[in-house]
């Protein structure tokens, strides 16, 4: 028995002797795995990294994981600029202030040698002088202990260099490090050329993978040949298998782990401690001890287990160390007394899974005859990792089993619920189909009238256009309908009645067309019809006539009789039409033509309408450009005292000569300004011109110092308080006397806005501006204007003046206005005096003021910085 015991002790002793060898072998195996992982990672960089700024740190990180690489840089030679670009530079002692350095400053450096020759360099402190002898190179930075530099080549051309260096005697490089760097250098170039050289990169990866597989096979064969400690192998295998083969009881699993561990080191007493994260208590899922029968959970304190948890390192604690730890405050003071009393020797190692500590495995003895050594500590550290993994697998397996049971119950419950839900879903699907059909209908129909909308009409019209191109004998037409007085109806009786009006209109139009024709509402009061397969153009005109007749009849809305009407444009589809928009555009143009003819009309589209629209568009664009560049010619026609021939003021107006259309009539470009919304801008232009002239005249020594200028102002300019305030502010800032400025207002515009304009005219009058009622008699000629408005002058419309002496009635009307003016304190101006007889007749009835070509023609005044130039 003694001999057997001695034999057993020798076996354990031999086993302990072999632990360092096993550790070395394991380290070598880990190094081989690191090499394999590094090589695979480097091979993948060329295809996985798309940005060079990420490539260099990734390469640096890979190299640093395999060898010491705290000092690392990559440099490229730019032959075009003769510079060296340091794309990546990390060094403990040298600091790179400029990423790009002229090549001439580095021509003696080691890096320049590699760039120049394409050779690699492996320098150590022992062979540096020997290596540098005869190669015309020297180290320009801090002297390293070891220095490795490899070229970066594209085919046979050197494009750069990669360097790693060490300043620490304890960190030395080997030829294996050089080989890895040479390999990395090729893959950096591959990453740079990954698009052009993809096939070469993939082939290189395949070749290097084959080499790595061969190296791996050689390493595995060497490990198998040198494996001498079969007991450790068997123990590790059993630990790995326990998580899969142990029974359902967790205590059996822990007990089996204890048995395996006891065959490696002395472990008569063993326990496993874990941390309950919710309560921060130590729990002991396994406890086997010769002295204590059980141990209860306890709060975290200053015990041996907590010491390992705090430090995260395995620990050997015996009576030689426990007192020092207690004095340092790492352990409770009672622990040294207990260990010394029982001659304790304690080993503990953290259980780590995926970098997180979740427990401790510990063994202890109560005998001085078998204390633990550092070899036992290294072995426990090595085995504890496998134990932790096995425990985690076991715990995961139990969680999965428990989850599967719960899942089976849930599946059963869900199956029942799904059967009930399926019936509900069937009903919901049917409802969803109905909703989808309604959505499709709503997307293609007008919500108010239920008619097809613009989308559906355009789709049908596109088909008609395509059909016309294939079958020229088939006839189609589009009728564009615009309602008369719709806005007035809306404003008068409300929007709800307006909606009822549109619904009634849709019904009436629908009764005027055939079943296969398509009626749609584009929006607002615009309707369109697609007439399908009719015989002659007369058929389309008949439809338009029926619609006009139907819509001209009385509408009864909110118990009120209302009358409307329609203007219709007709566009006949021709084979040259390319799209529905072209047809609708031409029908719209024809509708505008019908409106110009008067209400209740229809018009057939012809090419002249489009030409007219294009002309109007071109006229508007040119008008905008001319106004933006202030390029209008400004003319001034005087208003004279017919007795003294002196000018009482000058009326300013604009003449515009179009580069293509020639001279544009005043009425025409005034209409363009109104339709394009530029009336206010045109008024502002005239005001600025007038203020500039008046400012120049008031500093003159001639007769122009007392001149005044009149401007025709749009009523829209003065209806809004903000606009009238801006206008008066502009006049004040110009520095002119407001009395020298006269505003003329057309009688027709006053007819439309008369109830709103009196406060504004009063405000202008108080500001010192004189007021003129222009074209009196051209409209309603309401005498209430003469009594109500603070007018300074009233201009008789030129048509009354031109009728003299032919119409004595008009002459007497002018005489009546003169009499009214004497009583109401305003002066009368006769506009448009063109003959001597007109002049004499007006003078005979006492008309004091006049204007016209006979009296004096208009002059063009050019505003300049230093003077005002007059041109006849």
GROMACS .gro file of C-alpha atoms in nm, residues 380-793:
model
  414
  380UNK     CA    1  -0.669   2.594  -1.193
  381UNK     CA    2  -0.657   2.913  -1.400
  382UNK     CA    3  -0.627   2.705  -1.715
  383UNK     CA    4  -0.903   2.463  -1.620
  384UNK     CA    5  -1.139   2.730  -1.477
  385UNK     CA    6  -1.200   2.878  -1.820
  386UNK     CA    7  -1.321   2.543  -1.953
  387UNK     CA    8  -1.526   2.489  -1.640
  388UNK     CA    9  -1.688   2.831  -1.685
  389UNK     CA   10  -1.774   2.753  -2.046
  390UNK     CA   11  -1.916   2.413  -1.947
  391UNK     CA   12  -2.125   2.576  -1.673
  392UNK     CA   13  -2.254   2.837  -1.913
  393UNK     CA   14  -2.345   2.570  -2.168
  394UNK     CA   15  -2.522   2.369  -1.901
  395UNK     CA   16  -2.712   2.674  -1.783
  396UNK     CA   17  -2.802   2.764  -2.141
  397UNK     CA   18  -2.917   2.406  -2.210
  398UNK     CA   19  -3.141   2.412  -1.903
  399UNK     CA   20  -3.278   2.753  -2.006
  400UNK     CA   21  -3.349   2.622  -2.356
  401UNK     CA   22  -3.520   2.313  -2.216
  402UNK     CA   23  -3.731   2.524  -1.985
  403UNK     CA   24  -3.805   2.764  -2.267
  404UNK     CA   25  -3.907   2.476  -2.496
  405UNK     CA   26  -4.153   2.353  -2.237
  406UNK     CA   27  -4.298   2.700  -2.202
  407UNK     CA   28  -4.296   2.736  -2.579
  408UNK     CA   29  -4.491   2.414  -2.625
  409UNK     CA   30  -4.755   2.543  -2.385
  410UNK     CA   31  -4.759   2.879  -2.560
  411UNK     CA   32  -4.791   2.711  -2.901
  412UNK     CA   33  -5.091   2.520  -2.778
  413UNK     CA   34  -5.249   2.837  -2.641
  414UNK     CA   35  -5.164   3.033  -2.955
  415UNK     CA   36  -5.306   2.762  -3.179
  416UNK     CA   37  -5.638   2.797  -3.007
  417UNK     CA   38  -5.619   3.175  -3.028
  418UNK     CA   39  -5.520   3.163  -3.397
  419UNK     CA   40  -5.816   2.944  -3.481
  420UNK     CA   41  -6.038   3.206  -3.323
  421UNK     CA   42  -5.848   3.488  -3.489
  422UNK     CA   43  -5.868   3.332  -3.836
  423UNK     CA   44  -6.241   3.377  -3.842
  424UNK     CA   45  -6.202   3.740  -3.740
  425UNK     CA   46  -5.934   3.791  -4.005
  426UNK     CA   47  -6.159   3.652  -4.276
  427UNK     CA   48  -6.417   3.913  -4.191
  428UNK     CA   49  -6.151   4.185  -4.178
  429UNK     CA   50  -6.016   4.077  -4.519
  430UNK     CA   51  -6.359   4.111  -4.672
  431UNK     CA   52  -6.396   4.454  -4.517
  432UNK     CA   53  -6.046   4.549  -4.636
  433UNK     CA   54  -6.135   4.449  -4.992
  434UNK     CA   55  -6.439   4.673  -4.978
  435UNK     CA   56  -6.226   4.958  -4.841
  436UNK     CA   57  -5.962   4.907  -5.113
  437UNK     CA   58  -6.229   4.917  -5.382
  438UNK     CA   59  -6.363   5.238  -5.230
  439UNK     CA   60  -6.012   5.388  -5.213
  440UNK     CA   61  -5.957   5.303  -5.580
  441UNK     CA   62  -6.288   5.465  -5.664
  442UNK     CA   63  -6.211   5.775  -5.453
  443UNK     CA   64  -5.865   5.809  -5.610
  444UNK     CA   65  -6.025   5.837  -5.955
  445UNK     CA   66  -6.342   6.031  -5.876
  446UNK     CA   67  -6.438   6.375  -5.751
  447UNK     CA   68  -6.560   6.364  -5.391
  448UNK     CA   69  -6.833   6.625  -5.440
  449UNK     CA   70  -6.998   6.532  -5.769
  450UNK     CA   71  -6.895   6.167  -5.797
  451UNK     CA   72  -6.762   6.237  -6.148
  452UNK     CA   73  -6.423   6.107  -6.268
  453UNK     CA   74  -6.139   6.336  -6.164
  454UNK     CA   75  -5.838   6.471  -6.352
  455UNK     CA   76  -5.636   6.147  -6.305
  456UNK     CA   77  -5.901   5.921  -6.451
  457UNK     CA   78  -5.986   6.166  -6.731
  458UNK     CA   79  -5.617   6.198  -6.828
  459UNK     CA   80  -5.580   5.819  -6.837
  460UNK     CA   81  -5.885   5.780  -7.065
  461UNK     CA   82  -5.769   6.067  -7.283
  462UNK     CA   83  -5.422   5.909  -7.317
  463UNK     CA   84  -5.592   5.596  -7.451
  464UNK     CA   85  -5.792   5.809  -7.694
  465UNK     CA   86  -5.474   5.982  -7.815
  466UNK     CA   87  -5.307   5.645  -7.873
  467UNK     CA   88  -5.621   5.514  -8.046
  468UNK     CA   89  -5.630   5.818  -8.276
  469UNK     CA   90  -5.267   5.759  -8.377
  470UNK     CA   91  -5.350   5.399  -8.478
  471UNK     CA   92  -5.697   5.460  -8.622
  472UNK     CA   93  -5.707   5.805  -8.784
  473UNK     CA   94  -6.068   5.755  -8.900
  474UNK     CA   95  -6.203   5.757  -8.544
  475UNK     CA   96  -6.307   6.095  -8.404
  476UNK     CA   97  -6.257   6.222  -8.049
  477UNK     CA   98  -6.300   6.568  -7.900
  478UNK     CA   99  -6.243   6.737  -7.564
  479UNK     CA  100  -6.484   7.003  -7.438
  480UNK     CA  101  -6.343   7.233  -7.168
  481UNK     CA  102  -6.629   7.396  -6.970
  482UNK     CA  103  -6.584   7.698  -6.743
  483UNK     CA  104  -6.887   7.821  -6.547
  484UNK     CA  105  -6.992   8.185  -6.540
  485UNK     CA  106  -7.065   8.371  -6.213
  486UNK     CA  107  -6.959   8.075  -5.996
  487UNK     CA  108  -6.754   8.292  -5.759
  488UNK     CA  109  -7.043   8.538  -5.727
  489UNK     CA  110  -7.283   8.251  -5.645
  490UNK     CA  111  -7.041   8.114  -5.386
  491UNK     CA  112  -6.986   8.453  -5.224
  492UNK     CA  113  -7.355   8.540  -5.229
  493UNK     CA  114  -7.529   8.232  -5.091
  494UNK     CA  115  -7.243   8.040  -4.929
  495UNK     CA  116  -7.016   7.748  -5.007
  496UNK     CA  117  -7.270   7.480  -4.922
  497UNK     CA  118  -7.512   7.619  -5.180
  498UNK     CA  119  -7.216   7.650  -5.413
  499UNK     CA  120  -7.154   7.277  -5.375
  500UNK     CA  121  -7.521   7.205  -5.448
  501UNK     CA  122  -7.487   7.427  -5.755
  502UNK     CA  123  -7.190   7.221  -5.883
  503UNK     CA  124  -7.379   6.895  -5.827
  504UNK     CA  125  -7.675   7.030  -6.027
  505UNK     CA  126  -7.436   7.147  -6.301
  506UNK     CA  127  -7.286   6.798  -6.321
  507UNK     CA  128  -7.634   6.649  -6.362
  508UNK     CA  129  -7.731   6.893  -6.635
  509UNK     CA  130  -7.410   6.840  -6.831
  510UNK     CA  131  -7.445   6.463  -6.792
  511UNK     CA  132  -7.792   6.476  -6.946
  512UNK     CA  133  -7.645   6.644  -7.255
  513UNK     CA  134  -7.398   6.369  -7.349
  514UNK     CA  135  -7.413   6.005  -7.446
  515UNK     CA  136  -7.354   5.710  -7.216
  516UNK     CA  137  -7.011   5.625  -7.359
  517UNK     CA  138  -6.884   5.986  -7.340
  518UNK     CA  139  -6.678   6.075  -7.032
  519UNK     CA  140  -6.761   6.374  -6.811
  520UNK     CA  141  -6.505   6.475  -6.543
  521UNK     CA  142  -6.451   6.760  -6.300
  522UNK     CA  143  -6.099   6.904  -6.297
  523UNK     CA  144  -6.161   7.119  -5.990
  524UNK     CA  145  -6.340   7.437  -5.892
  525UNK     CA  146  -6.586   7.527  -6.165
  526UNK     CA  147  -6.400   7.351  -6.451
  527UNK     CA  148  -6.548   7.045  -6.622
  528UNK     CA  149  -6.420   6.847  -6.921
  529UNK     CA  150  -6.588   6.603  -7.158
  530UNK     CA  151  -6.431   6.339  -7.382
  531UNK     CA  152  -6.659   6.280  -7.680
  532UNK     CA  153  -6.605   5.934  -7.819
  533UNK     CA  154  -6.659   5.830  -8.185
  534UNK     CA  155  -6.877   6.102  -8.335
  535UNK     CA  156  -6.934   6.167  -8.705
  536UNK     CA  157  -6.861   6.534  -8.772
  537UNK     CA  158  -6.738   6.845  -8.595
  538UNK     CA  159  -7.097   6.966  -8.600
  539UNK     CA  160  -7.183   6.685  -8.353
  540UNK     CA  161  -6.936   6.827  -8.101
  541UNK     CA  162  -7.073   7.177  -8.154
  542UNK     CA  163  -7.428   7.046  -8.098
  543UNK     CA  164  -7.321   6.898  -7.763
  544UNK     CA  165  -7.166   7.233  -7.664
  545UNK     CA  166  -7.485   7.418  -7.762
  546UNK     CA  167  -7.702   7.181  -7.558
  547UNK     CA  168  -7.480   7.231  -7.252
  548UNK     CA  169  -7.488   7.611  -7.285
  549UNK     CA  170  -7.868   7.607  -7.319
  550UNK     CA  171  -7.907   7.376  -7.019
  551UNK     CA  172  -7.678   7.579  -6.793
  552UNK     CA  173  -7.838   7.910  -6.893
  553UNK     CA  174  -8.167   7.806  -6.730
  554UNK     CA  175  -8.248   7.921  -6.380
  555UNK     CA  176  -8.099   7.748  -6.073
  556UNK     CA  177  -8.297   7.749  -5.748
  557UNK     CA  178  -8.053   7.754  -5.453
  558UNK     CA  179  -8.164   7.821  -5.095
  559UNK     CA  180  -8.503   7.928  -5.233
  560UNK     CA  181  -8.329   8.187  -5.448
  561UNK     CA  182  -8.320   8.200  -5.825
  562UNK     CA  183  -7.970   8.214  -5.967
  563UNK     CA  184  -7.847   8.229  -6.324
  564UNK     CA  185  -7.516   8.103  -6.452
  565UNK     CA  186  -7.386   7.995  -6.788
  566UNK     CA  187  -7.082   7.841  -6.946
  567UNK     CA  188  -6.795   7.918  -7.181
  568UNK     CA  189  -6.678   7.610  -7.373
  569UNK     CA  190  -6.359   7.538  -7.565
  570UNK     CA  191  -6.354   7.245  -7.811
  571UNK     CA  192  -6.036   7.065  -7.920
  572UNK     CA  193  -6.073   6.796  -8.189
  573UNK     CA  194  -5.818   6.515  -8.146
  574UNK     CA  195  -5.571   6.497  -8.433
  575UNK     CA  196  -5.315   6.226  -8.497
  576UNK     CA  197  -5.027   6.465  -8.425
  577UNK     CA  198  -5.123   6.497  -8.058
  578UNK     CA  199  -4.869   6.318  -7.835
  579UNK     CA  200  -5.024   6.342  -7.489
  580UNK     CA  201  -5.346   6.418  -7.303
  581UNK     CA  202  -5.200   6.737  -7.158
  582UNK     CA  203  -5.159   6.883  -7.506
  583UNK     CA  204  -5.528   6.824  -7.586
  584UNK     CA  205  -5.648   6.971  -7.254
  585UNK     CA  206  -5.418   7.270  -7.304
  586UNK     CA  207  -5.566   7.346  -7.646
  587UNK     CA  208  -5.925   7.299  -7.525
  588UNK     CA  209  -5.846   7.541  -7.240
  589UNK     CA  210  -5.708   7.793  -7.492
  590UNK     CA  211  -6.028   7.764  -7.696
  591UNK     CA  212  -6.232   7.819  -7.378
  592UNK     CA  213  -6.047   8.146  -7.310
  593UNK     CA  214  -6.118   8.250  -7.668
  594UNK     CA  215  -6.489   8.184  -7.611
  595UNK     CA  216  -6.480   8.396  -7.293
  596UNK     CA  217  -6.334   8.686  -7.490
  597UNK     CA  218  -6.630   8.657  -7.727
  598UNK     CA  219  -6.878   8.701  -7.440
  599UNK     CA  220  -7.060   8.471  -7.201
  600UNK     CA  221  -7.251   8.165  -7.321
  601UNK     CA  222  -7.028   8.096  -7.623
  602UNK     CA  223  -6.819   7.807  -7.750
  603UNK     CA  224  -6.510   7.814  -7.968
  604UNK     CA  225  -6.324   7.553  -8.173
  605UNK     CA  226  -5.952   7.542  -8.119
  606UNK     CA  227  -5.725   7.647  -8.405
  607UNK     CA  228  -5.353   7.711  -8.427
  608UNK     CA  229  -5.395   8.088  -8.410
  609UNK     CA  230  -5.521   8.054  -8.052
  610UNK     CA  231  -5.204   7.879  -7.944
  611UNK     CA  232  -4.995   8.138  -8.128
  612UNK     CA  233  -5.185   8.411  -7.945
  613UNK     CA  234  -5.124   8.243  -7.608
  614UNK     CA  235  -4.755   8.204  -7.689
  615UNK     CA  236  -4.742   8.567  -7.794
  616UNK     CA  237  -4.908   8.674  -7.469
  617UNK     CA  238  -4.668   8.457  -7.269
  618UNK     CA  239  -4.369   8.602  -7.452
  619UNK     CA  240  -4.508   8.951  -7.401
  620UNK     CA  241  -4.547   8.890  -7.028
  621UNK     CA  242  -4.193   8.747  -6.994
  622UNK     CA  243  -4.043   9.041  -7.184
  623UNK     CA  244  -4.252   9.281  -6.974
  624UNK     CA  245  -4.117   9.126  -6.654
  625UNK     CA  246  -3.758   9.148  -6.781
  626UNK     CA  247  -3.796   9.511  -6.894
  627UNK     CA  248  -3.950   9.610  -6.559
  628UNK     CA  249  -3.683   9.420  -6.366
  629UNK     CA  250  -3.409   9.606  -6.560
  630UNK     CA  251  -3.598   9.942  -6.537
  631UNK     CA  252  -3.567   9.966  -6.916
  632UNK     CA  253  -3.903  10.130  -6.990
  633UNK     CA  254  -3.903  10.470  -7.160
  634UNK     CA  255  -4.071  10.733  -6.947
  635UNK     CA  256  -4.265  11.016  -7.121
  636UNK     CA  257  -4.423  11.326  -6.975
  637UNK     CA  258  -4.717  11.512  -7.134
  638UNK     CA  259  -4.790  11.858  -6.993
  639UNK     CA  260  -5.126  11.986  -6.872
  640UNK     CA  261  -5.140  12.354  -6.974
  641UNK     CA  262  -5.319  12.671  -6.879
  642UNK     CA  263  -5.493  12.736  -7.213
  643UNK     CA  264  -5.468  13.114  -7.167
  644UNK     CA  265  -5.106  13.152  -7.051
  645UNK     CA  266  -4.969  12.835  -7.217
  646UNK     CA  267  -4.790  12.755  -6.889
  647UNK     CA  268  -4.761  12.396  -6.767
  648UNK     CA  269  -4.945  12.334  -6.442
  649UNK     CA  270  -4.807  11.975  -6.419
  650UNK     CA  271  -4.666  11.692  -6.631
  651UNK     CA  272  -4.846  11.358  -6.663
  652UNK     CA  273  -4.595  11.069  -6.657
  653UNK     CA  274  -4.658  10.755  -6.859
  654UNK     CA  275  -4.460  10.467  -7.009
  655UNK     CA  276  -4.393  10.370  -7.367
  656UNK     CA  277  -4.268  10.021  -7.443
  657UNK     CA  278  -4.119   9.898  -7.766
  658UNK     CA  279  -4.094   9.520  -7.784
  659UNK     CA  280  -3.779   9.386  -7.963
  660UNK     CA  281  -3.994   9.161  -8.187
  661UNK     CA  282  -4.351   9.292  -8.170
  662UNK     CA  283  -4.261   9.659  -8.201
  663UNK     CA  284  -4.441   9.941  -8.019
  664UNK     CA  285  -4.692   9.806  -7.766
  665UNK     CA  286  -5.010  10.004  -7.706
  666UNK     CA  287  -5.052  10.152  -7.358
  667UNK     CA  288  -5.378   9.964  -7.307
  668UNK     CA  289  -5.216   9.634  -7.408
  669UNK     CA  290  -4.917   9.641  -7.174
  670UNK     CA  291  -5.139   9.780  -6.894
  671UNK     CA  292  -5.350   9.467  -6.941
  672UNK     CA  293  -5.034   9.253  -6.935
  673UNK     CA  294  -4.925   9.420  -6.611
  674UNK     CA  295  -5.265   9.359  -6.453
  675UNK     CA  296  -5.291   8.993  -6.562
  676UNK     CA  297  -4.936   8.914  -6.451
  677UNK     CA  298  -4.982   9.086  -6.112
  678UNK     CA  299  -4.715   9.351  -6.182
  679UNK     CA  300  -4.934   9.661  -6.155
  680UNK     CA  301  -4.790   9.758  -5.818
  681UNK     CA  302  -4.434   9.715  -5.942
  682UNK     CA  303  -4.512   9.933  -6.246
  683UNK     CA  304  -4.659  10.203  -6.019
  684UNK     CA  305  -4.350  10.189  -5.797
  685UNK     CA  306  -4.127  10.229  -6.103
  686UNK     CA  307  -4.315  10.542  -6.208
  687UNK     CA  308  -4.306  10.684  -5.854
  688UNK     CA  309  -3.929  10.630  -5.836
  689UNK     CA  310  -3.879  10.797  -6.175
  690UNK     CA  311  -4.098  11.091  -6.074
  691UNK     CA  312  -3.926  11.131  -5.734
  692UNK     CA  313  -3.584  11.125  -5.898
  693UNK     CA  314  -3.683  11.400  -6.145
  694UNK     CA  315  -3.850  11.614  -5.881
  695UNK     CA  316  -3.548  11.583  -5.653
  696UNK     CA  317  -3.324  11.705  -5.937
  697UNK     CA  318  -3.564  11.985  -6.036
  698UNK     CA  319  -3.599  12.129  -5.687
  699UNK     CA  320  -3.228  12.219  -5.685
  700UNK     CA  321  -3.251  12.384  -6.029
  701UNK     CA  322  -3.254  12.760  -6.091
  702UNK     CA  323  -3.479  12.730  -6.397
  703UNK     CA  324  -3.856  12.713  -6.438
  704UNK     CA  325  -3.856  12.336  -6.374
  705UNK     CA  326  -3.808  12.412  -6.005
  706UNK     CA  327  -4.187  12.467  -5.976
  707UNK     CA  328  -4.286  12.175  -6.202
  708UNK     CA  329  -4.513  11.901  -6.071
  709UNK     CA  330  -4.555  11.543  -6.196
  710UNK     CA  331  -4.875  11.339  -6.211
  711UNK     CA  332  -4.881  10.957  -6.200
  712UNK     CA  333  -5.167  10.721  -6.280
  713UNK     CA  334  -5.189  10.504  -5.968
  714UNK     CA  335  -5.368  10.170  -5.952
  715UNK     CA  336  -5.647  10.155  -5.695
  716UNK     CA  337  -5.496   9.827  -5.571
  717UNK     CA  338  -5.189  10.027  -5.462
  718UNK     CA  339  -5.382  10.228  -5.208
  719UNK     CA  340  -5.653   9.990  -5.087
  720UNK     CA  341  -5.427   9.816  -4.836
  721UNK     CA  342  -5.302  10.028  -4.543
  722UNK     CA  343  -4.962   9.862  -4.557
  723UNK     CA  344  -4.912   9.952  -4.924
  724UNK     CA  345  -5.025  10.314  -4.887
  725UNK     CA  346  -4.798  10.354  -4.582
  726UNK     CA  347  -4.503  10.213  -4.780
  727UNK     CA  348  -4.581  10.450  -5.068
  728UNK     CA  349  -4.595  10.757  -4.843
  729UNK     CA  350  -4.279  10.645  -4.664
  730UNK     CA  351  -4.098  10.614  -4.997
  731UNK     CA  352  -4.207  10.968  -5.095
  732UNK     CA  353  -4.087  11.109  -4.761
  733UNK     CA  354  -3.751  10.936  -4.789
  734UNK     CA  355  -3.701  11.072  -5.143
  735UNK     CA  356  -3.679  11.424  -4.996
  736UNK     CA  357  -3.928  11.586  -5.235
  737UNK     CA  358  -4.217  11.819  -5.152
  738UNK     CA  359  -4.534  11.603  -5.161
  739UNK     CA  360  -4.722  11.902  -5.314
  740UNK     CA  361  -4.518  11.854  -5.633
  741UNK     CA  362  -4.659  11.502  -5.677
  742UNK     CA  363  -5.007  11.438  -5.821
  743UNK     CA  364  -5.192  11.104  -5.824
  744UNK     CA  365  -5.447  11.033  -6.099
  745UNK     CA  366  -5.717  10.763  -6.053
  746UNK     CA  367  -5.919  10.617  -6.338
  747UNK     CA  368  -6.295  10.656  -6.303
  748UNK     CA  369  -6.357  10.291  -6.406
  749UNK     CA  370  -6.141  10.152  -6.126
  750UNK     CA  371  -6.318  10.376  -5.877
  751UNK     CA  372  -6.652  10.232  -5.990
  752UNK     CA  373  -6.537   9.885  -5.874
  753UNK     CA  374  -6.389   9.999  -5.540
  754UNK     CA  375  -6.565  10.326  -5.461
  755UNK     CA  376  -6.697  10.222  -5.119
  756UNK     CA  377  -6.346  10.149  -4.987
  757UNK     CA  378  -6.133  10.429  -5.134
  758UNK     CA  379  -6.250  10.747  -4.959
  759UNK     CA  380  -6.039  10.701  -4.638
  760UNK     CA  381  -5.728  10.641  -4.851
  761UNK     CA  382  -5.785  10.949  -5.068
  762UNK     CA  383  -5.832  11.157  -4.755
  763UNK     CA  384  -5.502  11.024  -4.616
  764UNK     CA  385  -5.320  11.113  -4.940
  765UNK     CA  386  -5.475  11.459  -4.939
  766UNK     CA  387  -5.356  11.520  -4.581
  767UNK     CA  388  -5.005  11.413  -4.684
  768UNK     CA  389  -5.000  11.703  -4.935
  769UNK     CA  390  -5.051  11.501  -5.256
  770UNK     CA  391  -5.299  11.646  -5.507
  771UNK     CA  392  -5.564  11.417  -5.656
  772UNK     CA  393  -5.704  11.390  -6.010
  773UNK     CA  394  -6.011  11.198  -6.130
  774UNK     CA  395  -5.905  11.074  -6.476
  775UNK     CA  396  -6.127  10.981  -6.775
  776UNK     CA  397  -6.440  11.130  -6.619
  777UNK     CA  398  -6.737  11.028  -6.829
  778UNK     CA  399  -6.581  10.702  -6.961
  779UNK     CA  400  -6.783  10.494  -6.715
  780UNK     CA  401  -7.086  10.569  -6.509
  781UNK     CA  402  -6.977  10.932  -6.464
  782UNK     CA  403  -7.125  10.938  -6.116
  783UNK     CA  404  -7.164  11.292  -5.984
  784UNK     CA  405  -7.129  11.150  -5.631
  785UNK     CA  406  -6.752  11.126  -5.695
  786UNK     CA  407  -6.737  11.501  -5.746
  787UNK     CA  408  -6.920  11.569  -5.419
  788UNK     CA  409  -6.766  11.294  -5.202
  789UNK     CA  410  -6.396  11.282  -5.296
  790UNK     CA  411  -6.136  11.554  -5.209
  791UNK     CA  412  -6.041  11.608  -5.576
  792UNK     CA  413  -5.816  11.887  -5.701
  793UNK     CA  414  -5.871  11.822  -6.074
   0.00000   0.00000   0.00000
